[in-house]
mmCIF file of C-alpha atoms and ligand atoms in Angstrom:
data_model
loop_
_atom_site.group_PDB
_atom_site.id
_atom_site.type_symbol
_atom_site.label_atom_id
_atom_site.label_comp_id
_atom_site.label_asym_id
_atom_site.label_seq_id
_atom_site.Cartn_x
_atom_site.Cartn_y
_atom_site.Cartn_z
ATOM 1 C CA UNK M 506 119.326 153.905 -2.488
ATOM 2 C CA UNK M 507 118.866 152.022 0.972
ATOM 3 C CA UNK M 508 121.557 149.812 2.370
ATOM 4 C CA UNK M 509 119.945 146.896 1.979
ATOM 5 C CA UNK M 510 119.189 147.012 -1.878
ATOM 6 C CA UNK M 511 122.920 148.055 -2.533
ATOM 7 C CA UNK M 512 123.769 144.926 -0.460
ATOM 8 C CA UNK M 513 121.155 142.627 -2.058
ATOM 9 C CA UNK M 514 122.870 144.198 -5.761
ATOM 10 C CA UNK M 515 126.341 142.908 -4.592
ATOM 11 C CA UNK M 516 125.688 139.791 -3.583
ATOM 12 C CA UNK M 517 123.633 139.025 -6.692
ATOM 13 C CA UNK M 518 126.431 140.974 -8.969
ATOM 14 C CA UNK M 519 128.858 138.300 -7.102
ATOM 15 C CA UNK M 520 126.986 135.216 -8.120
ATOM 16 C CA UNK M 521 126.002 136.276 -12.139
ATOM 17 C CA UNK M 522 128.710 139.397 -12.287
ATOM 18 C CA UNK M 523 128.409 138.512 -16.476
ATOM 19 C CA UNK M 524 124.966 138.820 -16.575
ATOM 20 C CA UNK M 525 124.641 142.118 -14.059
ATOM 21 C CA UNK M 526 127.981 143.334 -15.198
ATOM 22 C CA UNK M 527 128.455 146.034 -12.086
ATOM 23 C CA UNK M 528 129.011 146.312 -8.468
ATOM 24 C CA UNK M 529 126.863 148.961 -7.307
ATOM 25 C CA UNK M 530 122.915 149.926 -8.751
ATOM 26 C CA UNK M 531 123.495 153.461 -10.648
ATOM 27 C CA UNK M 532 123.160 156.671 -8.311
ATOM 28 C CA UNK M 533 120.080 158.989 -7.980
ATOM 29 C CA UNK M 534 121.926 161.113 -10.876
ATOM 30 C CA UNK M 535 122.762 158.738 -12.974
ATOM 31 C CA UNK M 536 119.153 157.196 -12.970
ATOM 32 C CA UNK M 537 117.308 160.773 -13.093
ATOM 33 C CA UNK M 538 119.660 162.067 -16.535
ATOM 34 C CA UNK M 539 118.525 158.598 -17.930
ATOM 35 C CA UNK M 540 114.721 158.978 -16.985
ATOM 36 C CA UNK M 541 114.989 163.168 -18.643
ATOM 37 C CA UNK M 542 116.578 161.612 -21.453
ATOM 38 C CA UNK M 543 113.436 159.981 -22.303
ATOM 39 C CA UNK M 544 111.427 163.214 -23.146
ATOM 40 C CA UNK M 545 107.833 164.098 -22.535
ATOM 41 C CA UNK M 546 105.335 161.176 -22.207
ATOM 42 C CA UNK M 547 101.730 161.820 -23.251
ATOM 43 C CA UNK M 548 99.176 160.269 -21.307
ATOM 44 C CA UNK M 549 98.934 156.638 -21.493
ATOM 45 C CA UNK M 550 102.486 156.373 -22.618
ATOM 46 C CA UNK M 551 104.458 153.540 -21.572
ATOM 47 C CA UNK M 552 108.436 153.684 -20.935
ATOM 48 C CA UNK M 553 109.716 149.474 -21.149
ATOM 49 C CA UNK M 554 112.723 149.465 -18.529
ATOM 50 C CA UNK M 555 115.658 146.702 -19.343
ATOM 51 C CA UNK M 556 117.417 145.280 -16.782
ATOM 52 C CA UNK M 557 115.732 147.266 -13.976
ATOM 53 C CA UNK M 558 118.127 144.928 -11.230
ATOM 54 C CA UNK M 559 116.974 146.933 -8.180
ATOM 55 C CA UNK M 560 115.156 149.624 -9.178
ATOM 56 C CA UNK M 561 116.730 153.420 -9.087
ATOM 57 C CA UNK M 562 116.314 153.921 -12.629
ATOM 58 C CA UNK M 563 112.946 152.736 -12.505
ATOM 59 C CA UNK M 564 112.233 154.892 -9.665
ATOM 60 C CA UNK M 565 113.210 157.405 -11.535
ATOM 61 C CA UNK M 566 110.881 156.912 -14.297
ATOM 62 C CA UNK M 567 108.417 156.511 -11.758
ATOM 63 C CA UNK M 568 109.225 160.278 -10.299
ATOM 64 C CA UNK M 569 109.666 161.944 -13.688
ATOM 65 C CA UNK M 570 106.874 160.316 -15.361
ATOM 66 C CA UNK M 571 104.056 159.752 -13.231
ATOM 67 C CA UNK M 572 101.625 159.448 -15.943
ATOM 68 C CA UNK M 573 103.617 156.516 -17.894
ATOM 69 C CA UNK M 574 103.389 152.836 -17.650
ATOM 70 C CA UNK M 575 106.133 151.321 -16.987
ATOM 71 C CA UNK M 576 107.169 147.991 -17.757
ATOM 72 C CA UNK M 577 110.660 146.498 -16.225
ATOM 73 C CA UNK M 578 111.775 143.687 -17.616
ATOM 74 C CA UNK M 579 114.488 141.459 -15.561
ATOM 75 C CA UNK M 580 115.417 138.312 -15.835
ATOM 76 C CA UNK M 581 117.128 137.664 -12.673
ATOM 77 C CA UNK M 582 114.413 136.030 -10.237
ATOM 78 C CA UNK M 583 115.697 137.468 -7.428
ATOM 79 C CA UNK M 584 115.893 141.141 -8.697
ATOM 80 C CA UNK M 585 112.258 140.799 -10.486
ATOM 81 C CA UNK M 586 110.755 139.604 -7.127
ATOM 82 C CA UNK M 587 112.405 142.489 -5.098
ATOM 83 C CA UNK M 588 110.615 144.967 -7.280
ATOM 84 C CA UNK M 589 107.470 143.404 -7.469
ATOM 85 C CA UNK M 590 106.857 143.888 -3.688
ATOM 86 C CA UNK M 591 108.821 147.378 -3.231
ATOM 87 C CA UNK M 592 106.943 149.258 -6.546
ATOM 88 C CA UNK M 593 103.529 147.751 -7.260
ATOM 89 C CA UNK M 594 102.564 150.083 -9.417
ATOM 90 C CA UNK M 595 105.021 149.007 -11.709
ATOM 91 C CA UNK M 596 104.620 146.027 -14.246
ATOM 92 C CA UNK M 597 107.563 144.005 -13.258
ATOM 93 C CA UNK M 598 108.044 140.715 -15.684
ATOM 94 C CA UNK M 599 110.334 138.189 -14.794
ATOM 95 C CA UNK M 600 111.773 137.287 -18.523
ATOM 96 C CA UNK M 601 114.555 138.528 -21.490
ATOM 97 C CA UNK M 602 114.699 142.278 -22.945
ATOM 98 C CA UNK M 603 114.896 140.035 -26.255
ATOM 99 C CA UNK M 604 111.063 138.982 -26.379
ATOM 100 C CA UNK M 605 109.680 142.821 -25.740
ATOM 101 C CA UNK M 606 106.976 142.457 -27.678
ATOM 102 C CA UNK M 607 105.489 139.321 -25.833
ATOM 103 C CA UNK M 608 105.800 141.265 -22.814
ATOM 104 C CA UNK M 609 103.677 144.439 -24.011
ATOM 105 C CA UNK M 610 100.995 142.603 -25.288
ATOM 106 C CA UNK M 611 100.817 140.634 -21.863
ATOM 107 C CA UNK M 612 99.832 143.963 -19.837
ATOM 108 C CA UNK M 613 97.376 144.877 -23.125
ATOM 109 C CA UNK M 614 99.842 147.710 -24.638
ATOM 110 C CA UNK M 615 100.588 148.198 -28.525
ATOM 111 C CA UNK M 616 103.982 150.068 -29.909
ATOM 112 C CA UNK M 617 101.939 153.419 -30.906
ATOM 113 C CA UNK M 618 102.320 154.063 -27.274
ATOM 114 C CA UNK M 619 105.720 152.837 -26.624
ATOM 115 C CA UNK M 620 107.128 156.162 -25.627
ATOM 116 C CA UNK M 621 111.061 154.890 -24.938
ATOM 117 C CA UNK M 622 112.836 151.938 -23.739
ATOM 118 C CA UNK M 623 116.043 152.390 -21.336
ATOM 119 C CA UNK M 624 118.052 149.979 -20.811
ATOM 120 C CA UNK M 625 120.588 149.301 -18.121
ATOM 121 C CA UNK M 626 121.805 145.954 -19.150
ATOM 122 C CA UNK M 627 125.306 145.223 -20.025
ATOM 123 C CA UNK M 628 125.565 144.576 -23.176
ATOM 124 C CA UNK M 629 129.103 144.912 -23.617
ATOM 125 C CA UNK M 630 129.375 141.882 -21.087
ATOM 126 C CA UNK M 631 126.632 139.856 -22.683
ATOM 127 C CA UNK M 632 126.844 137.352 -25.698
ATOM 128 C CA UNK M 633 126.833 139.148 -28.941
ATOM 129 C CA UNK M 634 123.874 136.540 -30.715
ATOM 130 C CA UNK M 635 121.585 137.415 -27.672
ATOM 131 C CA UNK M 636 122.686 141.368 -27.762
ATOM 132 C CA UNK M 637 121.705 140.960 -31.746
ATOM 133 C CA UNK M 638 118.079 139.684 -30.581
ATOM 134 C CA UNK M 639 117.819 142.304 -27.914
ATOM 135 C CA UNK M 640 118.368 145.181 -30.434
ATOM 136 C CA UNK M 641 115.912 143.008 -32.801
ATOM 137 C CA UNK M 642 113.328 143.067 -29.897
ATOM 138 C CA UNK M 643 113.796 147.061 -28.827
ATOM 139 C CA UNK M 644 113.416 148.199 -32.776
ATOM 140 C CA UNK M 645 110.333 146.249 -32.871
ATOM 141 C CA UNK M 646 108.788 147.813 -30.142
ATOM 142 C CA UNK M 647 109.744 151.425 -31.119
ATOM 143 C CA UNK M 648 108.663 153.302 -33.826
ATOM 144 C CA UNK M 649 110.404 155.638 -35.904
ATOM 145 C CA UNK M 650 111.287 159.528 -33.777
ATOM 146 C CA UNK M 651 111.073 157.513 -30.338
ATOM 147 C CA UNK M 652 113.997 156.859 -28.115
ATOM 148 C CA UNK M 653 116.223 154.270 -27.152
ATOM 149 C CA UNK M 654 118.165 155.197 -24.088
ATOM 150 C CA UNK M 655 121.338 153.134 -22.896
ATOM 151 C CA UNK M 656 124.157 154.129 -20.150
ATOM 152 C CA UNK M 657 127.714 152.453 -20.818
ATOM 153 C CA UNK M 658 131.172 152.878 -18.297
ATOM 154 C CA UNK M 659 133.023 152.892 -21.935
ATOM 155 C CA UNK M 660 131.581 155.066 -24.238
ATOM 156 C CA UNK M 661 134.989 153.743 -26.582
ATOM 157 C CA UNK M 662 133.825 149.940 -25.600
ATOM 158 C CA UNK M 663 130.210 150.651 -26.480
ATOM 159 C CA UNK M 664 131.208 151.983 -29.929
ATOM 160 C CA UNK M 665 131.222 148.433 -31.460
ATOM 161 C CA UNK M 666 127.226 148.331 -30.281
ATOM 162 C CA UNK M 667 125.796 151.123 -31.694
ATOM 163 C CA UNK M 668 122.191 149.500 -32.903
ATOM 164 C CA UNK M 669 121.351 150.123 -36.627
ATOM 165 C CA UNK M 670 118.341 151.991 -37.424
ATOM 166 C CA UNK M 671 119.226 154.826 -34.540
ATOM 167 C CA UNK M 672 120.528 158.065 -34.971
ATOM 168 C CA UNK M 673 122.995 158.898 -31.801
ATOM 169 C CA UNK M 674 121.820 161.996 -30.133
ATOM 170 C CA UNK M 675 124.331 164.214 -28.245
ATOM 171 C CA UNK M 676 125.725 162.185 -24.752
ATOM 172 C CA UNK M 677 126.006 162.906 -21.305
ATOM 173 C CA UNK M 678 128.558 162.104 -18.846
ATOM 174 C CA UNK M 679 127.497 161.540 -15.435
ATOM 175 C CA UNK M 680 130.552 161.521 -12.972
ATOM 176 C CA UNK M 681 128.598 161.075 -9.811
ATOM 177 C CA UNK M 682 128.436 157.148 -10.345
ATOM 178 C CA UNK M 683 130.840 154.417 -9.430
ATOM 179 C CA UNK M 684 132.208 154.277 -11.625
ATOM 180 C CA UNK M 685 131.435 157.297 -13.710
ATOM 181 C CA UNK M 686 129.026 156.500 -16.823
ATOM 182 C CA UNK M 687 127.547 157.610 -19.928
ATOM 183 C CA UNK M 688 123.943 158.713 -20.768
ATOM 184 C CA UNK M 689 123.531 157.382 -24.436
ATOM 185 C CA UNK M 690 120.127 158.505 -25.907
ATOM 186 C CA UNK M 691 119.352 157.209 -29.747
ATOM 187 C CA UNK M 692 115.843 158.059 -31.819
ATOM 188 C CA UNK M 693 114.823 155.181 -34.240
ATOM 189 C CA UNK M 694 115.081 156.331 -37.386
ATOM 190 C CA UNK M 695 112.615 155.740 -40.259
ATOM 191 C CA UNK M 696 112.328 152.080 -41.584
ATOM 192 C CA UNK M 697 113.678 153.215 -45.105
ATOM 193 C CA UNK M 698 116.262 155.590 -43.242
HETATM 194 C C1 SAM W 1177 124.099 146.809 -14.651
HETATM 195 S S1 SAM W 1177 122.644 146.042 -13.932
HETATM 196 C C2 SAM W 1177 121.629 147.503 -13.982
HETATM 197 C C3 SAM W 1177 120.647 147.563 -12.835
HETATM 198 C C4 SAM W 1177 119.864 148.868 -12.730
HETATM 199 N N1 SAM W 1177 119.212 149.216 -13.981
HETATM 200 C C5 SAM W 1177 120.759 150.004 -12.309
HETATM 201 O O1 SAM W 1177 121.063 150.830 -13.176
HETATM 202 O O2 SAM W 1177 121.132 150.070 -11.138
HETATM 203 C C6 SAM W 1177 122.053 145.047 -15.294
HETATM 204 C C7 SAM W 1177 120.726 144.356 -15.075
HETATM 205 O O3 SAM W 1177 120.326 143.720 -16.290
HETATM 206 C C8 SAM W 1177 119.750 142.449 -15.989
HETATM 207 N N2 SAM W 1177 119.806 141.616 -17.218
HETATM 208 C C9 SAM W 1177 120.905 141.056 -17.792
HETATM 209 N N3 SAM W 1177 120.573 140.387 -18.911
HETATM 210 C C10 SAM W 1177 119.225 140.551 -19.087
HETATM 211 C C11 SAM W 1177 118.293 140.129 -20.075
HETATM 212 N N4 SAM W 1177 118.676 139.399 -21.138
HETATM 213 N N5 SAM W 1177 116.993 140.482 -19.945
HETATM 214 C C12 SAM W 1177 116.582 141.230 -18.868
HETATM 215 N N6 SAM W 1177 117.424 141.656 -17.896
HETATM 216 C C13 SAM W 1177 118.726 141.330 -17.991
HETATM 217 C C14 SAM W 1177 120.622 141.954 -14.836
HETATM 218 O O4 SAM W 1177 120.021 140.906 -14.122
HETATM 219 C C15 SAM W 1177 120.771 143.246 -14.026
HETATM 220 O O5 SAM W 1177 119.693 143.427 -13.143
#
């Protein structure tokens, strides 16, 4: 990650630290375990991104998944207009993670090809009515046996979040981060599960 994004992340962690909740965008590591933990992506999959701030997980995804759409949704103006200009290829929207379906209809996609969604917000620093409509969102965008893939600093924090209607797949800790954090992959489970 270039100087100059890590510097443009600090200064807009220092002015809405609540709503970016970290100091530093996550390390090449950190951001290529979340993009594997998405799993093979057919052809005209798409991947939704949450929270992509200044890009290196959505590089990632770029890198590991060539063939995938990927959508990054941001609501900071500053971050979303970054990554417009530095990854074009990329459908960047400037709005919440809680309104996913209005933003996959807007670049023509339905949920059959919603492959994953990985998120990088902090939801254990945001309110818990607009985490409830953010989990709301991501479950109706994913159908049942696809993934929902979240990294935490405190797995033990994160425990009071787990998102109904996902079974928790096995975790990875990634210790080349600052700080060191945790892969958390869940698969949606069946409606009547
Ligand atoms: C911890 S940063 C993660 C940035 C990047 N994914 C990374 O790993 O380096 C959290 C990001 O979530 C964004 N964010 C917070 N609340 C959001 C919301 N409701 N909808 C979309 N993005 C949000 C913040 O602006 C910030 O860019």
């Amino acid at each position: 990650m270039p100087v100059r994004q890590a510097i443009h992340f600090l200064g807009q962690a220092a002015t809405h630290f609540r709503q970016t909740g970290a100091i530093a965008p996550s390390s090449r590591r950190l951001a290529r375990e979340l993009a594997l933990a998405v799993g093979d992506v057919p052809p005209g999959g798409v991947v939704i991104e949450l929270g992509p701030g200044s890009g290196s997980v959505t590089e990632a995804l770029r890198i590991c998944h060539p063939a995938a759409a990927v959508i990054a949704v941001e609501n900071n103006p500053a971050f979303a207009r970054r990554l417009t200009d530095r990854l074009p290829a990329v459908h960047v929207v400037h709005g919440c993670a809680s309104a996913l379906p209005e933003h996959l209809r807007r670049f023509g996609h339905d949920r059959a090809q919603v492959v994953a969604v990985v998120s990088g917000l902090p939801l254990l620093s945001l309110p818990p009515d607009l985490v409830a409509r953010i989990f709301d969102s991501v479950r109706d965008v994913l159908l049942p046996g696809r993934r929902f893939v979240q990294f935490t600093y405190s797995a033990r924090a994160f425990r009071r979040l787990i998102p109904t209607g996902f079974h928790a797949e096995p975790r990875r800790r990634v210790w080349f981060n600052v700080p060191p954090a945790v892969v958390l992959p869940f698969t949606r489970m069946g409606d009547a599960a």
